[in-house]
Amino acid sequence: MEKRLRQRAVLPVVAACATAAVVGTPVAVAAPDGTFAPTAASVAIGHLVATTGVDPARAAHVLAVQRAGAVRIHDLDRRLGARAAGGYLDPRTGSAVVNVLDAPSAELVRAAGATPRAVRYGTAELKSVQAALELVPNTSAGLDPRSDQVVLTVSDAAPPEQAAGLLDAARGFGDRVRVERARGVFRPLVYDGDEISDGQSVCSAGFNSNKGGQNYIIDAGHCAQGLPYWQGIGPTEDARFPGTDYSLIRNDSGDAPGAVNLYDGSTQPIAKAGDATVGEQICKSGRTTQVTCGSVQALNETVDYGDGQTVRGMVKTDTHADHGDSGGPWYDGSTGLGMTGAGDTVSVTWFQPLTAAIAAYGVALNP
């Protein structure tokens, strides 16, 4: 009986974005390109009101405009090139703030409709500091453009002597590094003790995609180690973990909608992929914690889980997730952002950027 229950636990997860026909297709809620479906919007607005103090109407406005601001930030980052210093979204307005190192950069940012903010350090310098920090298990480091710093996160589960050495090295970089504390072990969010190769493991499906007339699911790499066959779906064709954290599962079920299960009979349509931005209000879906929302805290994070498992290029959030949510989709309205990677199951969760997986596999998201 235990095996049967666990198999059934996997199927609704896959139905979240891939094979809803297996267990009954959720009723889609119409949502125009760029907007949150009602269920996700309600959770995201609640988070924004609680963390910023804005009223619900202002929070709804932030959700409506923030993706345009995020696109503007990433475009300006590319245009500034070596002069780039990062950018973030103002959580109270959703507008783009772009860090600058000189007057010409400020003029460029203003002309593009964003707000320039003078900072001391640029992206290149902070990345060099990040690379110099030799992480130990249960620590991470990434860039926070809001403070113009590298944020070093150290869990209380980190080996004490190694953590002390890392913190001592961090102090040598002065105000270029900020230390934050976390609780618990950093690890991929798959149920402990389950073996993904035997069909028992509980993960969540990511994003439906296609290439050459074949449907696929983009998922977390750590879920698909050993290239298991997913019951009712199909085989895993590729899995990459550690280093990065994405996989490609062949979807032979005949059902692959471009929508995310919101676990109340409705779905969030996904129209395109995009890159996350610090300060962006985002949501995730997963079979364990269902729909939870929060904000992006840092980009390009390197996370050390221990045992030689280090992943780079992750996005750090303050959103709750738990075991079984691994692989589940993260989104800003109809823009897909990534797949759940790891966390401390309390308040820190990382996701693998979706755009990197799409580029690696040459697939397109399903409409």
mmCIF file of C-alpha atoms in Angstrom:
data_model
loop_
_atom_site.group_PDB
_atom_site.id
_atom_site.type_symbol
_atom_site.label_atom_id
_atom_site.label_comp_id
_atom_site.label_asym_id
_atom_site.label_seq_id
_atom_site.Cartn_x
_atom_site.Cartn_y
_atom_site.Cartn_z
ATOM 1 C CA MET A 1 0.000 0.000 0.000
ATOM 2 C CA GLU A 2 2.859 2.407 0.778
ATOM 3 C CA LYS A 3 4.244 2.054 -2.720
ATOM 4 C CA ARG A 4 0.846 2.735 -4.279
ATOM 5 C CA LEU A 5 0.353 5.892 -2.207
ATOM 6 C CA ARG A 6 3.717 7.245 -3.187
ATOM 7 C CA GLN A 7 3.126 6.595 -6.847
ATOM 8 C CA ARG A 8 -0.138 8.512 -6.658
ATOM 9 C CA ALA A 9 1.713 11.351 -4.945
ATOM 10 C CA VAL A 10 3.931 11.766 -7.992
ATOM 11 C CA LEU A 11 1.113 11.947 -10.521
ATOM 12 C CA PRO A 12 -0.606 15.149 -9.333
ATOM 13 C CA VAL A 13 2.822 16.773 -9.340
ATOM 14 C CA VAL A 14 3.301 15.962 -12.986
ATOM 15 C CA ALA A 15 -0.237 17.094 -13.623
ATOM 16 C CA ALA A 16 0.760 20.484 -12.329
ATOM 17 C CA CYS A 17 2.330 21.335 -15.639
ATOM 18 C CA ALA A 18 2.437 18.258 -17.764
ATOM 19 C CA THR A 19 -0.039 15.417 -17.716
ATOM 20 C CA ALA A 20 -3.175 16.681 -16.093
ATOM 21 C CA ALA A 21 -5.182 14.122 -18.057
ATOM 22 C CA VAL A 22 -3.792 11.425 -15.763
ATOM 23 C CA VAL A 23 -5.662 12.719 -12.734
ATOM 24 C CA GLY A 24 -8.110 15.229 -14.177
ATOM 25 C CA THR A 25 -7.288 18.484 -15.900
ATOM 26 C CA PRO A 26 -7.653 21.642 -13.757
ATOM 27 C CA VAL A 27 -9.991 24.291 -15.084
ATOM 28 C CA ALA A 28 -7.886 27.116 -16.520
ATOM 29 C CA VAL A 29 -8.427 30.676 -15.397
ATOM 30 C CA ALA A 30 -8.023 33.182 -18.196
ATOM 31 C CA ALA A 31 -5.105 35.513 -17.605
ATOM 32 C CA PRO A 32 -3.694 37.877 -20.215
ATOM 33 C CA ASP A 33 0.006 37.776 -20.982
ATOM 34 C CA GLY A 34 2.018 39.193 -18.105
ATOM 35 C CA THR A 35 -0.574 38.865 -15.325
ATOM 36 C CA PHE A 36 -0.971 36.597 -12.337
ATOM 37 C CA ALA A 37 -3.942 34.274 -12.290
ATOM 38 C CA PRO A 38 -6.315 35.118 -9.383
ATOM 39 C CA THR A 39 -5.117 32.447 -6.967
ATOM 40 C CA ALA A 40 -1.426 33.279 -7.378
ATOM 41 C CA ALA A 41 -2.180 37.001 -7.338
ATOM 42 C CA SER A 42 -3.973 36.678 -4.007
ATOM 43 C CA VAL A 43 -0.993 34.950 -2.384
ATOM 44 C CA ALA A 44 1.529 37.360 -3.927
ATOM 45 C CA ILE A 45 -0.472 40.431 -2.865
ATOM 46 C CA GLY A 46 -0.718 39.074 0.669
ATOM 47 C CA HIS A 47 3.058 38.657 0.832
ATOM 48 C CA LEU A 48 3.690 42.141 -0.540
ATOM 49 C CA VAL A 49 1.257 43.776 1.895
ATOM 50 C CA ALA A 50 2.812 41.923 4.833
ATOM 51 C CA THR A 51 6.425 42.730 3.930
ATOM 52 C CA THR A 52 6.160 46.306 2.636
ATOM 53 C CA GLY A 53 3.054 47.723 4.303
ATOM 54 C CA VAL A 54 1.493 48.880 1.020
ATOM 55 C CA ASP A 55 -2.248 48.512 0.637
ATOM 56 C CA PRO A 56 -3.700 45.718 -1.541
ATOM 57 C CA ALA A 57 -4.448 48.072 -4.446
ATOM 58 C CA ARG A 58 -0.843 49.284 -4.542
ATOM 59 C CA ALA A 59 0.408 45.696 -4.263
ATOM 60 C CA ALA A 60 -1.743 44.689 -7.245
ATOM 61 C CA HIS A 61 -0.265 47.596 -9.200
ATOM 62 C CA VAL A 62 3.258 46.394 -8.382
ATOM 63 C CA LEU A 63 2.463 42.930 -9.731
ATOM 64 C CA ALA A 64 1.058 44.454 -12.921
ATOM 65 C CA VAL A 65 4.097 46.594 -13.754
ATOM 66 C CA GLN A 66 7.119 44.802 -12.271
ATOM 67 C CA ARG A 67 7.852 42.473 -15.206
ATOM 68 C CA ALA A 68 8.300 45.447 -17.535
ATOM 69 C CA GLY A 69 10.719 46.901 -14.999
ATOM 70 C CA ALA A 70 12.623 43.621 -14.789
ATOM 71 C CA VAL A 71 13.008 43.479 -18.565
ATOM 72 C CA ARG A 72 14.275 47.074 -18.551
ATOM 73 C CA ILE A 73 16.873 46.245 -15.884
ATOM 74 C CA HIS A 74 18.245 43.249 -17.784
ATOM 75 C CA ASP A 75 18.359 45.243 -21.030
ATOM 76 C CA LEU A 76 20.277 48.084 -19.379
ATOM 77 C CA ASP A 77 22.648 45.613 -17.739
ATOM 78 C CA ARG A 78 23.557 44.286 -21.188
ATOM 79 C CA ARG A 79 23.920 47.779 -22.644
ATOM 80 C CA LEU A 80 26.179 48.958 -19.822
ATOM 81 C CA GLY A 81 28.502 46.003 -20.297
ATOM 82 C CA ALA A 82 31.689 46.383 -18.225
ATOM 83 C CA ARG A 83 30.109 49.380 -16.451
ATOM 84 C CA ALA A 84 27.155 47.312 -15.197
ATOM 85 C CA ALA A 85 26.454 47.416 -11.476
ATOM 86 C CA GLY A 86 23.153 45.531 -11.276
ATOM 87 C CA GLY A 87 19.642 46.692 -10.596
ATOM 88 C CA TYR A 88 16.524 45.843 -8.662
ATOM 89 C CA LEU A 89 12.796 46.481 -8.447
ATOM 90 C CA ASP A 90 11.398 48.897 -5.879
ATOM 91 C CA PRO A 91 9.023 46.621 -3.902
ATOM 92 C CA ARG A 92 6.604 49.487 -3.201
ATOM 93 C CA THR A 93 6.246 50.626 -6.810
ATOM 94 C CA GLY A 94 7.569 47.838 -9.059
ATOM 95 C CA SER A 95 9.735 50.381 -10.892
ATOM 96 C CA ALA A 96 13.287 49.732 -12.092
ATOM 97 C CA VAL A 97 16.288 51.041 -10.158
ATOM 98 C CA VAL A 98 19.636 50.594 -11.910
ATOM 99 C CA ASN A 99 22.983 51.013 -10.155
ATOM 100 C CA VAL A 100 25.567 53.183 -11.923
ATOM 101 C CA LEU A 101 29.250 53.896 -11.489
ATOM 102 C CA ASP A 102 29.539 57.112 -13.487
ATOM 103 C CA ALA A 103 27.605 60.040 -14.954
ATOM 104 C CA PRO A 104 27.351 58.688 -18.542
ATOM 105 C CA SER A 105 25.779 55.501 -17.204
ATOM 106 C CA ALA A 106 23.281 57.537 -15.210
ATOM 107 C CA GLU A 107 22.269 59.452 -18.331
ATOM 108 C CA LEU A 108 21.745 56.208 -20.232
ATOM 109 C CA VAL A 109 19.578 54.794 -17.439
ATOM 110 C CA ARG A 110 17.412 57.928 -17.233
ATOM 111 C CA ALA A 111 16.924 57.955 -20.994
ATOM 112 C CA ALA A 112 15.677 54.360 -20.810
ATOM 113 C CA GLY A 113 13.036 55.270 -18.229
ATOM 114 C CA ALA A 114 14.688 53.775 -15.142
ATOM 115 C CA THR A 115 16.002 55.426 -11.981
ATOM 116 C CA PRO A 116 19.823 55.583 -11.687
ATOM 117 C CA ARG A 117 21.459 55.026 -8.296
ATOM 118 C CA ALA A 118 25.134 55.741 -7.723
ATOM 119 C CA VAL A 119 27.056 52.902 -6.047
ATOM 120 C CA ARG A 120 30.672 52.209 -5.175
ATOM 121 C CA TYR A 121 31.167 48.697 -6.553
ATOM 122 C CA GLY A 122 30.220 47.246 -9.912
ATOM 123 C CA THR A 123 29.124 43.771 -10.928
ATOM 124 C CA ALA A 124 32.600 42.721 -12.078
ATOM 125 C CA GLU A 125 34.222 43.645 -8.769
ATOM 126 C CA LEU A 126 31.550 41.942 -6.690
ATOM 127 C CA LYS A 127 31.737 38.807 -8.824
ATOM 128 C CA SER A 128 35.491 38.643 -8.193
ATOM 129 C CA VAL A 129 34.825 38.845 -4.449
ATOM 130 C CA GLN A 130 32.186 36.117 -4.714
ATOM 131 C CA ALA A 131 34.605 33.875 -6.589
ATOM 132 C CA ALA A 132 37.282 34.407 -3.923
ATOM 133 C CA LEU A 133 35.042 33.150 -1.113
ATOM 134 C CA GLU A 134 35.713 29.443 -0.627
ATOM 135 C CA LEU A 135 32.341 28.157 0.473
ATOM 136 C CA VAL A 136 31.841 25.293 2.906
ATOM 137 C CA PRO A 137 28.807 23.015 3.305
ATOM 138 C CA ASN A 138 25.544 24.812 4.083
ATOM 139 C CA THR A 139 26.708 28.216 2.898
ATOM 140 C CA SER A 140 25.985 30.284 -0.193
ATOM 141 C CA ALA A 141 27.104 33.525 -1.810
ATOM 142 C CA GLY A 142 25.459 35.760 -4.398
ATOM 143 C CA LEU A 143 25.058 39.364 -5.533
ATOM 144 C CA ASP A 144 22.570 41.754 -3.916
ATOM 145 C CA PRO A 145 22.372 44.958 -5.968
ATOM 146 C CA ARG A 146 20.137 46.622 -3.383
ATOM 147 C CA SER A 147 23.051 46.874 -0.962
ATOM 148 C CA ASP A 148 25.813 46.769 -3.612
ATOM 149 C CA GLN A 149 27.317 43.779 -1.828
ATOM 150 C CA VAL A 150 28.001 40.081 -1.998
ATOM 151 C CA VAL A 151 25.606 38.425 0.447
ATOM 152 C CA LEU A 152 27.157 35.442 2.224
ATOM 153 C CA THR A 153 24.571 33.159 3.821
ATOM 154 C CA VAL A 154 25.814 30.861 6.574
ATOM 155 C CA SER A 155 23.523 28.251 8.091
ATOM 156 C CA ASP A 156 23.813 27.066 11.662
ATOM 157 C CA ALA A 157 24.315 23.629 10.084
ATOM 158 C CA ALA A 158 27.660 24.680 8.555
ATOM 159 C CA PRO A 159 30.730 22.965 10.093
ATOM 160 C CA PRO A 160 31.771 25.388 12.873
ATOM 161 C CA GLU A 161 35.504 25.518 12.218
ATOM 162 C CA GLN A 162 35.101 25.797 8.457
ATOM 163 C CA ALA A 163 32.412 28.445 8.851
ATOM 164 C CA ALA A 164 34.675 30.432 11.154
ATOM 165 C CA GLY A 165 37.417 30.404 8.527
ATOM 166 C CA LEU A 166 34.991 31.512 5.833
ATOM 167 C CA LEU A 167 33.666 34.348 7.977
ATOM 168 C CA ASP A 168 37.206 35.474 8.732
ATOM 169 C CA ALA A 169 37.952 35.580 4.993
ATOM 170 C CA ALA A 170 34.738 37.513 4.385
ATOM 171 C CA ARG A 171 35.756 40.168 6.892
ATOM 172 C CA GLY A 172 38.850 40.773 4.799
ATOM 173 C CA PHE A 173 36.647 42.171 2.030
ATOM 174 C CA GLY A 174 35.187 44.846 4.275
ATOM 175 C CA ASP A 175 31.808 46.265 3.290
ATOM 176 C CA ARG A 176 31.784 44.413 -0.011
ATOM 177 C CA VAL A 177 30.419 41.357 1.849
ATOM 178 C CA ARG A 178 27.336 41.151 4.061
ATOM 179 C CA VAL A 179 26.722 38.065 6.195
ATOM 180 C CA GLU A 180 23.257 36.623 6.739
ATOM 181 C CA ARG A 181 22.319 33.681 8.921
ATOM 182 C CA ALA A 182 20.041 30.774 8.084
ATOM 183 C CA ARG A 183 18.741 27.708 9.887
ATOM 184 C CA GLY A 184 18.885 24.085 8.911
ATOM 185 C CA VAL A 185 20.606 22.050 6.240
ATOM 186 C CA PHE A 186 20.761 23.293 2.652
ATOM 187 C CA ARG A 187 19.703 20.405 0.446
ATOM 188 C CA PRO A 188 17.693 19.499 -2.634
ATOM 189 C CA LEU A 189 14.017 19.310 -1.744
ATOM 190 C CA VAL A 190 13.325 15.658 -2.501
ATOM 191 C CA TYR A 191 11.785 13.471 0.190
ATOM 192 C CA ASP A 192 14.518 11.847 2.262
ATOM 193 C CA GLY A 193 15.145 8.175 1.661
ATOM 194 C CA ASP A 194 13.349 7.962 -1.667
ATOM 195 C CA GLU A 195 15.175 6.695 -4.737
ATOM 196 C CA ILE A 196 14.231 8.538 -7.867
ATOM 197 C CA SER A 197 15.297 5.603 -10.035
ATOM 198 C CA ASP A 198 12.633 3.277 -8.619
ATOM 199 C CA GLY A 199 9.601 5.490 -9.168
ATOM 200 C CA GLN A 200 9.210 6.211 -5.454
ATOM 201 C CA SER A 201 10.643 9.722 -5.265
ATOM 202 C CA VAL A 202 8.368 12.729 -4.834
ATOM 203 C CA CYS A 203 9.272 15.756 -6.954
ATOM 204 C CA SER A 204 7.235 18.376 -8.833
ATOM 205 C CA ALA A 205 7.031 18.877 -12.583
ATOM 206 C CA GLY A 206 8.540 22.018 -14.022
ATOM 207 C CA PHE A 207 7.630 23.405 -17.450
ATOM 208 C CA ASN A 208 6.177 21.722 -20.526
ATOM 209 C CA SER A 209 8.222 22.271 -23.652
ATOM 210 C CA ASN A 210 8.752 20.793 -27.081
ATOM 211 C CA LYS A 211 11.351 20.184 -29.781
ATOM 212 C CA GLY A 212 10.921 18.504 -33.127
ATOM 213 C CA GLY A 213 7.317 17.566 -32.418
ATOM 214 C CA GLN A 214 8.159 15.817 -29.135
ATOM 215 C CA ASN A 215 6.932 17.099 -25.762
ATOM 216 C CA TYR A 216 9.303 17.380 -22.823
ATOM 217 C CA ILE A 217 9.266 18.540 -19.206
ATOM 218 C CA ILE A 218 12.066 20.785 -17.988
ATOM 219 C CA ASP A 219 12.705 19.856 -14.365
ATOM 220 C CA ALA A 220 15.320 19.910 -11.614
ATOM 221 C CA GLY A 221 18.482 17.962 -12.323
ATOM 222 C CA HIS A 222 18.771 16.488 -8.843
ATOM 223 C CA CYS A 223 15.287 14.952 -9.203
ATOM 224 C CA ALA A 224 16.371 13.039 -12.283
ATOM 225 C CA GLN A 225 19.764 11.672 -11.292
ATOM 226 C CA GLY A 226 20.075 8.144 -12.608
ATOM 227 C CA LEU A 227 17.766 9.021 -15.543
ATOM 228 C CA PRO A 228 14.620 7.374 -14.099
ATOM 229 C CA TYR A 229 11.433 6.553 -15.967
ATOM 230 C CA TRP A 230 8.555 8.677 -14.694
ATOM 231 C CA GLN A 231 5.419 6.600 -14.392
ATOM 232 C CA GLY A 232 2.674 7.763 -16.735
ATOM 233 C CA ILE A 233 5.049 10.275 -18.346
ATOM 234 C CA GLY A 234 8.212 8.867 -19.882
ATOM 235 C CA PRO A 235 11.966 8.551 -19.446
ATOM 236 C CA THR A 236 14.466 11.161 -18.332
ATOM 237 C CA GLU A 237 16.722 11.967 -21.279
ATOM 238 C CA ASP A 238 19.255 14.178 -19.505
ATOM 239 C CA ALA A 239 20.039 15.358 -15.964
ATOM 240 C CA ARG A 240 22.697 17.853 -14.891
ATOM 241 C CA PHE A 241 23.605 18.107 -11.217
ATOM 242 C CA PRO A 242 25.703 19.305 -9.408
ATOM 243 C CA GLY A 243 27.306 22.345 -11.057
ATOM 244 C CA THR A 244 23.898 23.268 -12.404
ATOM 245 C CA ASP A 245 20.456 21.820 -11.681
ATOM 246 C CA TYR A 246 18.159 21.007 -14.590
ATOM 247 C CA SER A 247 16.926 17.970 -16.471
ATOM 248 C CA LEU A 248 14.864 17.012 -19.506
ATOM 249 C CA ILE A 249 12.083 14.430 -19.227
ATOM 250 C CA ARG A 250 10.392 13.064 -22.342
ATOM 251 C CA ASN A 251 6.643 13.508 -22.026
ATOM 252 C CA ASP A 252 4.860 10.693 -23.867
ATOM 253 C CA SER A 253 1.543 11.183 -22.055
ATOM 254 C CA GLY A 254 -0.089 13.130 -24.884
ATOM 255 C CA ASP A 255 -0.974 16.005 -22.555
ATOM 256 C CA ALA A 256 1.399 18.953 -22.118
ATOM 257 C CA PRO A 257 -0.345 22.290 -21.534
ATOM 258 C CA GLY A 258 1.603 25.494 -21.016
ATOM 259 C CA ALA A 259 0.074 26.148 -17.605
ATOM 260 C CA VAL A 260 0.901 25.673 -13.923
ATOM 261 C CA ASN A 261 -1.399 23.955 -11.437
ATOM 262 C CA LEU A 262 -2.545 26.314 -8.648
ATOM 263 C CA TYR A 263 -4.053 23.436 -6.647
ATOM 264 C CA ASP A 264 -7.556 24.868 -6.443
ATOM 265 C CA GLY A 265 -8.847 23.752 -9.843
ATOM 266 C CA SER A 266 -7.309 26.724 -11.663
ATOM 267 C CA THR A 267 -4.053 27.235 -13.521
ATOM 268 C CA GLN A 268 -1.498 29.940 -14.229
ATOM 269 C CA PRO A 269 -0.898 30.228 -17.996
ATOM 270 C CA ILE A 270 2.791 30.452 -18.936
ATOM 271 C CA ALA A 271 3.517 32.384 -22.127
ATOM 272 C CA LYS A 272 7.290 32.864 -22.086
ATOM 273 C CA ALA A 273 10.516 32.469 -20.127
ATOM 274 C CA GLY A 274 12.366 35.316 -18.470
ATOM 275 C CA ASP A 275 15.174 36.152 -16.051
ATOM 276 C CA ALA A 276 14.488 36.951 -12.410
ATOM 277 C CA THR A 277 15.335 40.338 -10.879
ATOM 278 C CA VAL A 278 16.146 41.227 -7.273
ATOM 279 C CA GLY A 279 13.059 42.637 -5.594
ATOM 280 C CA GLU A 280 10.685 40.885 -7.987
ATOM 281 C CA GLN A 281 7.576 39.362 -6.431
ATOM 282 C CA ILE A 282 7.398 35.728 -7.551
ATOM 283 C CA CYS A 283 5.367 32.584 -6.856
ATOM 284 C CA LYS A 284 6.047 28.880 -7.029
ATOM 285 C CA SER A 285 3.874 25.789 -7.284
ATOM 286 C CA GLY A 286 4.765 22.431 -5.773
ATOM 287 C CA ARG A 287 3.057 19.272 -4.584
ATOM 288 C CA THR A 288 3.983 19.774 -0.909
ATOM 289 C CA THR A 289 3.481 23.460 -0.135
ATOM 290 C CA GLN A 290 1.366 24.172 -3.235
ATOM 291 C CA VAL A 291 1.336 27.924 -4.065
ATOM 292 C CA THR A 292 3.682 30.130 -2.059
ATOM 293 C CA CYS A 293 4.975 33.579 -2.979
ATOM 294 C CA GLY A 294 7.847 35.823 -1.954
ATOM 295 C CA SER A 295 10.581 37.957 -3.468
ATOM 296 C CA VAL A 296 13.931 37.500 -5.178
ATOM 297 C CA GLN A 297 16.796 38.188 -2.769
ATOM 298 C CA ALA A 298 19.963 37.607 -4.812
ATOM 299 C CA LEU A 299 21.132 36.421 -8.235
ATOM 300 C CA ASN A 300 23.916 34.158 -9.498
ATOM 301 C CA GLU A 301 24.127 32.394 -6.144
ATOM 302 C CA THR A 302 26.608 29.622 -5.525
ATOM 303 C CA VAL A 303 25.217 27.106 -3.024
ATOM 304 C CA ASP A 304 27.337 24.465 -1.260
ATOM 305 C CA TYR A 305 25.269 21.517 0.010
ATOM 306 C CA GLY A 306 28.328 19.521 1.077
ATOM 307 C CA ASP A 307 29.529 16.121 -0.192
ATOM 308 C CA GLY A 308 30.880 17.788 -3.328
ATOM 309 C CA GLN A 309 27.468 19.130 -4.328
ATOM 310 C CA THR A 310 27.905 22.750 -5.327
ATOM 311 C CA VAL A 311 25.509 24.501 -7.706
ATOM 312 C CA ARG A 312 26.143 27.866 -9.377
ATOM 313 C CA GLY A 313 23.918 30.443 -11.019
ATOM 314 C CA MET A 314 20.939 29.940 -8.698
ATOM 315 C CA VAL A 315 18.342 32.537 -7.666
ATOM 316 C CA LYS A 316 17.827 33.057 -3.928
ATOM 317 C CA THR A 317 14.339 33.768 -2.558
ATOM 318 C CA ASP A 318 12.629 34.210 0.802
ATOM 319 C CA THR A 319 9.824 31.879 -0.274
ATOM 320 C CA HIS A 320 8.899 28.745 1.666
ATOM 321 C CA ALA A 321 9.252 25.356 -0.010
ATOM 322 C CA ASP A 322 9.686 21.855 1.351
ATOM 323 C CA HIS A 323 10.597 18.314 0.389
ATOM 324 C CA GLY A 324 8.663 17.208 -2.677
ATOM 325 C CA ASP A 325 8.570 20.715 -4.176
ATOM 326 C CA SER A 326 11.829 20.104 -6.073
ATOM 327 C CA GLY A 327 11.526 20.842 -9.779
ATOM 328 C CA GLY A 328 8.332 22.856 -9.388
ATOM 329 C CA PRO A 329 7.838 26.029 -11.452
ATOM 330 C CA TRP A 330 8.558 29.607 -10.376
ATOM 331 C CA TYR A 331 6.815 32.416 -12.231
ATOM 332 C CA ASP A 332 5.972 36.099 -12.373
ATOM 333 C CA GLY A 333 2.496 35.989 -13.837
ATOM 334 C CA SER A 334 2.739 34.329 -17.240
ATOM 335 C CA THR A 335 6.555 34.516 -17.307
ATOM 336 C CA GLY A 336 8.288 31.302 -16.268
ATOM 337 C CA LEU A 337 11.438 31.925 -14.234
ATOM 338 C CA GLY A 338 12.830 28.636 -12.939
ATOM 339 C CA MET A 339 12.543 25.293 -11.168
ATOM 340 C CA THR A 340 12.807 24.668 -7.419
ATOM 341 C CA GLY A 341 16.273 23.534 -6.475
ATOM 342 C CA ALA A 342 17.062 23.545 -2.767
ATOM 343 C CA GLY A 343 16.472 25.275 0.527
ATOM 344 C CA ASP A 344 16.472 25.063 4.294
ATOM 345 C CA THR A 345 12.705 24.250 4.393
ATOM 346 C CA VAL A 346 12.228 27.336 6.577
ATOM 347 C CA SER A 347 12.595 30.605 4.696
ATOM 348 C CA VAL A 348 15.401 30.278 2.142
ATOM 349 C CA THR A 349 14.810 28.576 -1.209
ATOM 350 C CA TRP A 350 16.810 28.627 -4.435
ATOM 351 C CA PHE A 351 15.658 27.963 -7.970
ATOM 352 C CA GLN A 352 17.468 27.114 -11.179
ATOM 353 C CA PRO A 353 16.872 29.730 -13.909
ATOM 354 C CA LEU A 354 14.597 28.418 -16.651
ATOM 355 C CA THR A 355 16.359 30.340 -19.440
ATOM 356 C CA ALA A 356 19.584 28.403 -18.845
ATOM 357 C CA ALA A 357 17.806 25.059 -19.246
ATOM 358 C CA ILE A 358 15.992 26.194 -22.389
ATOM 359 C CA ALA A 359 19.277 27.297 -23.921
ATOM 360 C CA ALA A 360 20.979 24.029 -22.971
ATOM 361 C CA TYR A 361 18.269 21.790 -24.439
ATOM 362 C CA GLY A 362 17.115 23.898 -27.396
ATOM 363 C CA VAL A 363 13.452 23.485 -26.513
ATOM 364 C CA ALA A 364 10.530 25.943 -26.663
ATOM 365 C CA LEU A 365 7.870 26.361 -23.990
ATOM 366 C CA ASN A 366 4.473 24.958 -24.870
ATOM 367 C CA PRO A 367 1.632 27.437 -25.423
#
